Short mmCIF file of C-alpha atoms in Angstrom, two decimals:
data_model
loop_
_atom_site.label_atom_id
_atom_site.label_comp_id
_atom_site.label_asym_id
_atom_site.label_seq_id
_atom_site.Cartn_x
_atom_site.Cartn_y
_atom_site.Cartn_z
CA MET A 5 113.00 101.19 101.01
CA ALA A 6 109.87 102.75 102.48
CA MET A 7 106.53 101.51 101.73
CA PRO A 8 104.03 103.68 100.15
CA MET A 9 101.71 105.18 102.66
CA SER A 10 97.94 104.71 102.51
CA ILE A 11 95.65 107.97 102.50
CA LEU A 12 92.46 108.68 104.24
CA THR A 13 91.32 112.40 103.16
CA LEU A 14 92.10 114.40 100.57
CA SER A 15 94.41 117.52 101.27
CA ASP A 16 93.85 118.88 98.08
CA ARG A 17 89.99 119.25 97.65
CA HIS A 18 89.60 119.45 94.11
CA SER A 19 86.18 118.74 92.41
CA SER A 20 85.77 115.39 90.50
CA ASP A 21 82.88 113.47 89.52
CA PRO A 22 82.54 110.16 91.46
CA SER A 23 81.51 108.01 88.66
CA ASN A 24 84.78 108.53 86.72
CA PHE A 25 86.63 107.64 89.78
CA THR A 26 89.65 105.12 89.15
CA PRO A 27 91.49 103.50 92.09
CA HIS A 28 95.33 104.20 92.00
CA VAL A 29 97.69 101.41 92.68
CA GLY A 30 100.93 102.78 91.70
CA GLY A 31 101.85 104.67 95.09
CA PRO A 32 100.80 107.37 96.95
CA LEU A 33 99.42 110.62 95.14
CA PRO A 34 101.42 114.07 95.85
CA SER A 35 98.02 115.56 96.62
CA MET A 36 97.18 112.97 99.00
CA LYS A 37 98.04 112.63 102.77
CA LEU A 38 97.12 110.41 105.91
CA SER A 39 94.71 112.16 107.87
CA LYS A 40 96.08 111.94 111.60
CA PRO A 41 93.66 111.53 114.41
CA THR A 42 93.00 114.39 116.76
CA GLY A 43 93.83 112.06 119.75
CA LYS A 44 94.52 108.55 120.68
CA ILE A 45 91.17 107.12 119.90
CA PRO A 46 91.02 103.32 121.05
CA VAL A 47 89.94 101.04 118.26
CA HIS A 48 86.75 99.17 118.81
CA GLU A 49 87.10 99.58 122.75
CA LEU A 50 84.17 98.93 125.23
CA ALA A 51 83.88 100.32 128.77
CA ILE A 52 84.61 97.77 131.55
CA ARG A 53 82.60 98.27 134.79
CA SER A 54 84.51 96.99 137.78
CA ARG A 55 84.16 97.35 141.49
CA SER A 56 86.57 100.42 141.43
CA ASN A 57 87.02 101.98 138.17
CA LEU A 58 85.21 102.76 135.04
CA ALA A 59 87.07 103.29 131.64
CA THR A 60 85.28 104.44 128.50
CA ALA A 61 86.05 104.94 124.95
CA PRO A 62 84.07 105.59 121.61
CA VAL A 63 83.12 102.75 119.42
CA LEU A 64 82.08 102.35 115.84
CA CYS A 65 79.03 100.05 116.30
CA PRO A 66 75.57 100.71 117.65
CA ILE A 67 74.73 98.84 120.68
CA GLN A 68 71.21 97.86 121.78
CA ASN A 69 70.08 97.04 125.20
CA VAL A 70 70.54 93.39 126.00
CA GLU A 71 67.79 91.97 128.46
CA ASN A 72 69.24 90.71 132.10
CA GLY A 73 71.88 93.42 132.16
CA ALA A 74 74.42 91.62 130.19
CA LEU A 75 75.15 94.43 127.81
CA HIS A 76 73.45 97.81 128.07
CA SER A 77 73.62 101.38 126.57
CA VAL A 78 73.66 104.42 128.80
CA PRO A 79 73.69 107.82 127.12
CA ASN A 80 75.84 110.58 128.53
CA ALA A 81 74.61 113.19 130.79
CA ASN A 82 73.48 115.83 128.73
CA LYS A 83 71.46 113.30 126.49
CA ALA A 84 70.27 111.40 129.48
CA SER A 85 68.72 114.93 131.09
CA SER A 86 65.41 114.76 129.19
CA GLY A 87 64.31 111.87 131.51
CA SER A 88 62.92 109.90 128.79
CA ASP A 89 63.20 106.18 128.73
CA ALA A 90 62.60 105.87 124.99
CA ASN A 91 65.69 108.02 124.54
CA ARG A 92 67.64 105.53 126.60
CA ASP A 93 66.94 102.81 124.28
CA LYS A 94 68.04 104.83 121.00
CA PRO A 95 71.55 104.00 120.03
CA TYR A 96 74.18 106.60 119.77
CA TYR A 97 77.52 106.39 117.85
CA SER A 98 79.88 109.36 119.17
CA ASP A 99 79.92 109.71 122.80
CA GLU A 100 77.50 107.03 124.60
CA LYS A 101 79.05 104.97 127.25
CA ILE A 102 78.91 101.26 126.68
CA TYR A 103 79.02 99.18 129.92
CA VAL A 104 79.82 95.55 129.87
CA GLU A 105 79.54 93.52 133.12
CA THR A 106 82.93 91.70 133.43
CA SER A 107 81.13 88.52 134.25
CA ARG A 108 78.65 88.43 131.51
CA VAL A 109 79.28 87.92 127.73
CA PRO A 110 76.88 89.93 125.19
CA SER A 111 74.07 87.92 124.21
CA HIS A 112 73.77 89.51 120.63
CA PHE A 113 75.87 92.07 118.30
CA PRO A 114 75.13 94.44 115.63
CA THR A 115 74.67 92.93 112.36
CA HIS A 116 77.64 93.26 109.88
CA PRO A 117 77.02 94.39 106.38
CA LEU A 118 79.16 91.40 105.31
CA ILE A 119 77.72 88.15 106.85
CA GLU A 120 81.32 86.52 106.12
CA LEU A 121 82.92 88.88 108.52
CA GLN A 122 80.15 88.73 111.32
CA GLY A 123 82.56 86.48 113.43
CA PRO A 124 85.32 88.48 113.25
CA PHE A 125 83.47 91.65 114.16
CA GLU A 126 81.86 90.16 117.01
CA GLU A 127 85.42 88.89 118.27
CA SER A 128 86.82 92.28 117.84
CA MET A 129 83.89 93.54 120.33
CA LEU A 130 84.61 90.97 122.91
CA ASP A 131 88.49 91.47 122.67
CA ALA A 132 87.71 95.12 123.46
CA GLY A 133 86.72 94.07 126.87
CA LYS A 134 89.77 92.05 127.64
CA LYS A 135 92.99 93.52 129.33
CA GLU A 136 94.96 92.22 126.14
CA ASP A 137 93.30 92.70 122.69
CA CYS A 138 94.36 92.55 119.28
CA SER A 139 95.64 96.16 119.59
CA ASN A 140 98.81 94.56 121.37
CA TYR A 141 99.51 93.17 117.97
CA ARG A 142 99.72 96.14 116.23
CA GLU A 143 102.39 98.89 118.03
CA THR A 144 105.86 97.32 117.78
CA ASN A 145 108.89 99.46 118.40
CA PRO A 146 111.11 99.13 114.85
CA ASP A 147 114.36 100.51 116.34
CA LYS A 148 114.43 96.69 117.90
CA PHE A 149 114.93 95.41 114.54
CA LYS A 150 117.55 97.44 113.10
CA GLY A 151 121.02 96.25 112.46
CA ARG A 152 122.33 93.37 114.04
CA SER A 153 119.99 93.28 117.06
CA ARG A 154 117.49 91.37 114.85
CA ARG A 155 119.57 88.17 114.60
CA SER A 156 120.28 88.36 118.57
CA LEU A 157 116.50 89.01 119.43
CA ILE A 158 115.39 86.08 117.19
CA LEU A 159 117.71 83.68 118.59
CA ASN A 160 118.08 84.76 122.18
CA GLN A 161 114.53 84.95 123.03
CA LYS A 162 112.39 81.99 124.01
CA GLY A 163 109.14 81.07 122.59
CA GLY A 164 109.41 82.86 119.28
CA ALA A 165 109.35 86.42 121.28
CA GLY A 166 111.32 88.09 118.51
CA ASN A 167 108.53 87.08 116.09
CA VAL A 168 106.24 90.07 116.16
CA SER A 169 103.90 89.07 113.32
CA TYR A 170 100.05 89.01 113.60
CA ASN A 171 99.88 85.15 112.82
CA ALA A 172 102.50 84.34 115.55
CA GLN A 173 100.47 86.29 118.36
CA TRP A 174 97.21 84.98 117.20
CA THR A 175 98.19 81.23 116.86
CA SER A 176 99.46 81.58 120.29
CA ASP A 177 96.27 82.87 121.69
CA SER A 178 93.98 79.81 122.04
CA GLU A 179 90.85 81.95 122.76
CA SER A 180 91.05 83.65 119.45
CA LYS A 181 89.22 82.17 116.47
CA HIS A 182 89.77 84.75 113.81
CA HIS A 183 92.83 86.37 112.38
CA PRO A 184 93.72 90.01 113.81
CA ILE A 185 93.69 91.64 110.32
CA MET A 186 90.23 90.13 109.66
CA LYS A 187 89.06 91.62 112.80
CA ILE A 188 90.62 95.04 111.87
CA MET A 189 89.02 94.97 108.19
CA SER A 190 85.69 94.18 109.60
CA GLN A 191 85.57 97.24 111.90
CA VAL A 192 86.92 99.29 108.89
CA ILE A 193 83.93 97.96 106.68
CA PHE A 194 81.35 98.55 109.64
CA GLY A 195 82.81 102.25 109.93
CA VAL A 196 82.04 102.80 106.12
CA HIS A 197 78.71 101.23 106.58
CA LEU A 198 77.65 103.43 109.42
CA LEU A 199 78.45 106.71 106.93
CA CYS A 200 76.72 104.97 104.24
CA GLN A 201 73.69 104.14 105.96
CA SER A 202 73.90 107.76 107.44
CA ILE A 203 73.42 106.53 110.85
CA ALA A 204 76.76 107.84 112.07
CA GLN A 205 76.28 110.74 114.42
CA SER A 206 79.59 112.23 114.08
CA VAL A 207 81.31 111.72 110.70
CA PRO A 208 84.54 113.36 112.03
CA GLU A 209 84.78 111.00 114.62
CA VAL A 210 84.28 107.94 112.44
CA SER A 211 86.87 109.35 110.23
CA ASN A 212 89.19 109.56 112.88
CA ILE A 213 88.81 106.11 114.18
CA LEU A 214 88.91 104.78 110.43
CA SER A 215 92.20 106.62 110.00
CA GLY A 216 93.51 104.63 113.15
CA PHE A 217 92.72 101.64 111.34
CA VAL A 218 94.45 102.66 108.23
CA GLN A 219 97.79 103.75 110.25
CA GLU A 220 97.33 100.25 111.95
CA LEU A 221 97.64 98.47 108.37
CA ASP A 222 100.39 100.90 106.95
CA SER A 223 102.53 100.20 110.30
CA PHE A 224 102.27 96.64 109.75
CA LEU A 225 103.45 96.84 106.11
CA GLU A 226 106.09 99.07 106.93
CA ARG A 227 107.15 96.58 109.78
CA VAL A 228 106.88 93.57 107.21
CA ASN A 229 108.91 95.63 104.63
CA GLY A 230 111.53 96.53 107.11
CA ASP A 231 111.95 93.10 108.36
CA PHE A 232 112.29 91.65 105.21
CA ASP A 233 114.74 93.94 103.97
CA GLN A 234 116.87 93.45 106.81
CA SER A 235 116.36 89.71 106.75
CA LEU A 236 117.34 89.52 103.02
CA LYS A 237 120.56 91.76 103.67
CA GLU A 238 121.74 89.35 106.53
CA VAL A 239 120.77 86.01 104.84
CA SER A 240 122.55 87.21 101.73
CA ASP A 241 125.76 87.92 103.60
CA LEU A 242 125.42 84.55 105.57
CA TYR A 243 124.95 82.91 102.01
CA ARG A 244 128.03 84.53 100.61
CA ASN A 245 130.26 83.29 103.56
CA LEU A 246 128.88 79.70 103.54
CA ALA A 247 129.31 79.56 99.85
CA LEU A 248 133.00 80.63 99.93
CA PRO A 249 134.47 77.31 101.47
CA LEU A 250 132.35 75.30 98.80
CA GLN A 251 134.06 77.26 96.21
CA HIS A 252 137.55 75.95 97.13
CA VAL A 253 136.43 72.35 97.87
CA ALA A 254 140.08 71.06 97.90
CA VAL A 255 141.34 73.35 100.55
CA PHE A 256 138.15 72.76 102.67
CA ASP A 257 138.22 69.26 102.71
CA ASN A 258 141.99 69.45 103.77
CA LEU A 259 140.90 71.37 106.70
CA LEU A 260 138.27 69.32 107.79
CA THR A 261 140.83 66.24 108.38
CA ASP A 262 141.38 68.19 111.52
CA ARG A 263 139.19 67.00 114.29
CA LYS A 264 138.96 70.35 116.04
CA TYR A 265 138.18 72.34 112.81
CA ARG A 266 135.48 69.76 112.08
CA THR A 267 133.85 70.27 115.66
CA GLN A 268 133.96 73.86 115.03
CA THR A 269 132.22 73.71 111.72
CA LEU A 270 129.47 71.26 113.22
CA GLU A 271 128.76 73.62 115.96
CA GLY A 272 128.76 76.27 113.80
CA ASN A 273 126.04 74.46 111.43
CA ILE A 274 124.02 74.27 114.89
CA ARG A 275 123.76 78.10 115.06
CA ILE A 276 123.06 78.59 111.71
CA ASP A 277 120.37 75.98 111.44
CA ALA A 278 118.64 77.90 114.19
CA LEU A 279 119.06 80.96 112.61
CA ILE A 280 117.62 79.56 109.38
CA LYS A 281 114.59 78.10 111.08
CA ALA A 282 113.81 81.29 113.16
CA TYR A 283 113.93 83.35 109.78
CA SER A 284 112.05 80.69 108.01
CA GLN A 285 109.20 80.98 110.87
CA MET A 286 109.04 84.51 110.68
CA MET A 287 108.70 84.54 106.73
CA THR A 288 106.04 81.96 106.96
CA ASP A 289 104.14 83.97 109.83
CA TYR A 290 104.44 87.34 107.48
CA THR A 291 103.35 85.48 104.42
CA ALA A 292 100.10 84.25 106.19
CA ASP A 293 99.57 87.88 107.28
CA LEU A 294 99.85 89.07 103.89
CA ALA A 295 97.62 86.34 102.50
CA LYS A 296 94.95 87.39 105.05
CA LEU A 297 95.50 91.12 104.43
CA GLN A 298 95.10 90.23 100.40
CA GLU A 299 91.81 88.47 101.25
CA ALA A 300 90.49 90.95 103.57
CA ASN A 301 91.38 93.96 101.19
CA LEU A 302 89.77 92.04 98.14
CA VAL A 303 86.44 91.73 100.40
CA PHE A 304 86.83 95.58 101.20
CA SER A 305 87.32 96.47 97.73
CA THR A 306 84.36 94.27 96.43
CA TYR A 307 82.20 96.24 99.09
CA LEU A 308 83.41 99.35 98.15
CA GLU A 309 82.39 98.81 94.44
CA ARG A 310 79.17 97.38 95.55
CA ILE A 311 77.89 100.46 97.62
CA GLY A 312 79.20 103.12 94.87
CA ALA A 313 79.37 106.62 95.80
CA GLU A 314 75.77 107.73 95.49
CA TRP A 315 75.61 108.00 99.29
CA THR A 316 78.58 110.79 99.27
CA ARG A 317 76.92 113.24 96.77
CA ASP A 318 75.53 115.41 99.54
CA SER A 319 78.61 115.24 101.64
CA ARG A 320 82.28 116.31 100.61
CA GLU A 321 83.63 114.97 103.56
CA GLN A 322 82.03 111.44 102.95
CA TRP A 323 83.24 111.53 99.39
CA ASP A 324 86.82 112.16 100.62
CA ILE A 325 86.46 109.21 102.90
CA TYR A 326 85.19 107.16 100.17
CA VAL A 327 87.90 108.16 97.44
CA ALA A 328 90.53 107.80 100.05
CA MET A 329 89.17 104.15 100.88
CA ARG A 330 89.29 103.23 97.27
CA LYS A 331 92.90 104.43 96.78
CA ASN A 332 93.89 102.69 99.94
CA THR A 333 92.79 99.12 98.68
CA GLY A 334 94.72 99.67 95.64
CA ILE A 335 97.99 100.77 97.42
CA TRP A 336 97.64 97.88 100.01
CA GLU A 337 97.29 95.28 97.27
CA ASN A 338 100.21 96.87 95.58
CA ASN A 339 102.45 96.74 98.67
CA VAL A 340 101.39 93.23 99.45
CA LYS A 341 102.41 91.98 96.02
CA ILE A 342 105.78 93.79 96.63
CA LEU A 343 106.14 92.03 100.15
CA GLN A 344 105.14 88.70 98.74
CA GLU A 345 107.99 88.79 96.27
CA LYS A 346 110.48 89.66 98.86
CA ALA A 347 109.12 86.76 100.80
CA ARG A 348 109.82 84.49 97.67
CA LYS A 349 113.35 85.81 97.25
CA LEU A 350 114.01 85.47 101.08
CA GLY A 351 112.73 81.71 100.89
CA LYS A 352 115.10 81.01 98.15
CA MET A 353 118.27 82.52 100.16
CA LEU A 354 117.31 80.46 103.10
CA GLN A 355 117.05 77.36 100.96
CA ARG A 356 120.52 77.97 99.64
CA CYS A 357 121.60 78.51 103.09
CA ALA A 358 120.36 75.06 104.24
CA LEU A 359 121.81 73.30 101.26
CA CYS A 360 125.16 74.99 102.21
CA VAL A 361 124.89 73.72 105.76
CA ASN A 362 123.63 70.19 104.65
CA GLU A 363 126.90 70.17 102.38
CA PHE A 364 129.09 71.06 105.24
CA GLU A 365 127.69 68.05 107.31
CA LYS A 366 128.15 65.61 104.46
CA ARG A 367 131.76 66.72 104.03
CA CYS A 368 132.43 66.71 107.89
CA ALA A 369 131.09 63.04 108.02
CA ALA A 370 133.24 62.22 104.83
CA ALA A 371 136.44 63.43 106.63
CA ALA A 372 135.53 61.68 109.83
CA ARG A 373 135.27 58.40 107.79
CA ARG A 374 138.62 59.05 105.79
CA THR A 375 140.52 59.82 108.94
CA MET A 376 138.82 56.55 110.69
CA VAL A 377 140.19 54.67 107.93
CA CYS A 378 143.53 56.18 108.15
CA LEU A 379 143.55 55.48 111.70
CA ILE A 380 142.53 51.74 111.14
CA PHE A 381 145.26 51.46 108.33
CA HIS A 382 147.92 52.61 110.45
CA TYR A 383 146.90 50.58 113.40
CA ARG A 384 146.80 47.42 111.18
CA ALA A 385 150.31 48.40 109.65
CA ILE A 386 151.96 48.94 113.15
CA THR A 387 150.18 45.57 114.24
CA SER A 388 151.51 43.55 111.20
CA ILE A 389 155.18 45.23 111.66
CA CYS A 390 155.01 44.13 115.65
CA LEU A 391 154.03 40.95 114.37
CA ILE A 392 156.85 40.38 111.89
CA PHE A 393 159.10 41.48 114.32
CA ASN A 394 158.32 39.17 117.21
CA LEU A 395 158.63 36.51 114.16
CA VAL A 396 162.09 37.47 113.40
CA TYR A 397 163.56 38.22 116.70
CA ALA A 398 161.72 35.74 118.66
CA LYS A 399 164.03 33.45 120.55
CA PRO A 400 163.86 29.76 119.69
#
């Protein structure tokens, strides 16, 4: 089942009154579509100045000059042609080149409109200067998780490599202090803040970058939905197979009297227990991600309600972005609730499988004790018979 996609711009530009706007939470509207970026625009990336190369990328945030050259803004060639030093201190928002000394750390950052997101916002900017940033968390090949390959991927790869959740990647990064989803949402809110305050030089470019963030969150929700659906199917099949022997206890207990069968059952329990733990860890990490998205989405929704729509009245394009973002918050909220319900169902199925495994171990132990008792009884019986035989036929 595909998750409802979020939307960024209106494909059907009908006239409406911003004051009468109501968020849509039941799924995508037929008149809405996701605005695709015109190109692959990196999300909140800065340019790294090294000895041999220079990589540049647009950013959402205005960067002021920093003393001692730790972080400074340099306009592009056509804007710097005026020769005015004052223009060099003026922040640009579309095509300026941001240079970061690899050996220096920025001493200050732009102020985020929400104080609680200042930390994630600053860390997202620092991540942009690293070889590996939070963008590594967002793109995942969904084909790897189709069919039976998911079970082998989770079980055969060491170190939780099969777990591609934000939370798993984040907890393995000792340098990261803030959850990747909070970083993403901090950039989204800052982009809307640039539009609201009319300090973005290029509205279409900000719209494209915001579209990249929307696609990133949509991809995350689709990945979680696909993983939960596949996991529910596999765990349900596993539970049916595990429950079958317990529906015929007499036959199962009789089979357990065979030592070889007991050994095979216990070895199977080890593999099943590893599978349950892997799925449980995946579910726990995804649940943490969904909780963070729910928290961040609430912050974003509250921010949109606070700024209102007055700033969009003079620009149809900004109005479209505002309406789309309001609708996105409703869609994300609805999808998160659906996925949280699937997580609860998966947790119950995993618990049932764990109970079956525990029951198997108990019955194997009981069968082993019964077998041991029988062996002791037979040994004592044979010993007694031999003793009687010796007493009867012993020579005087």
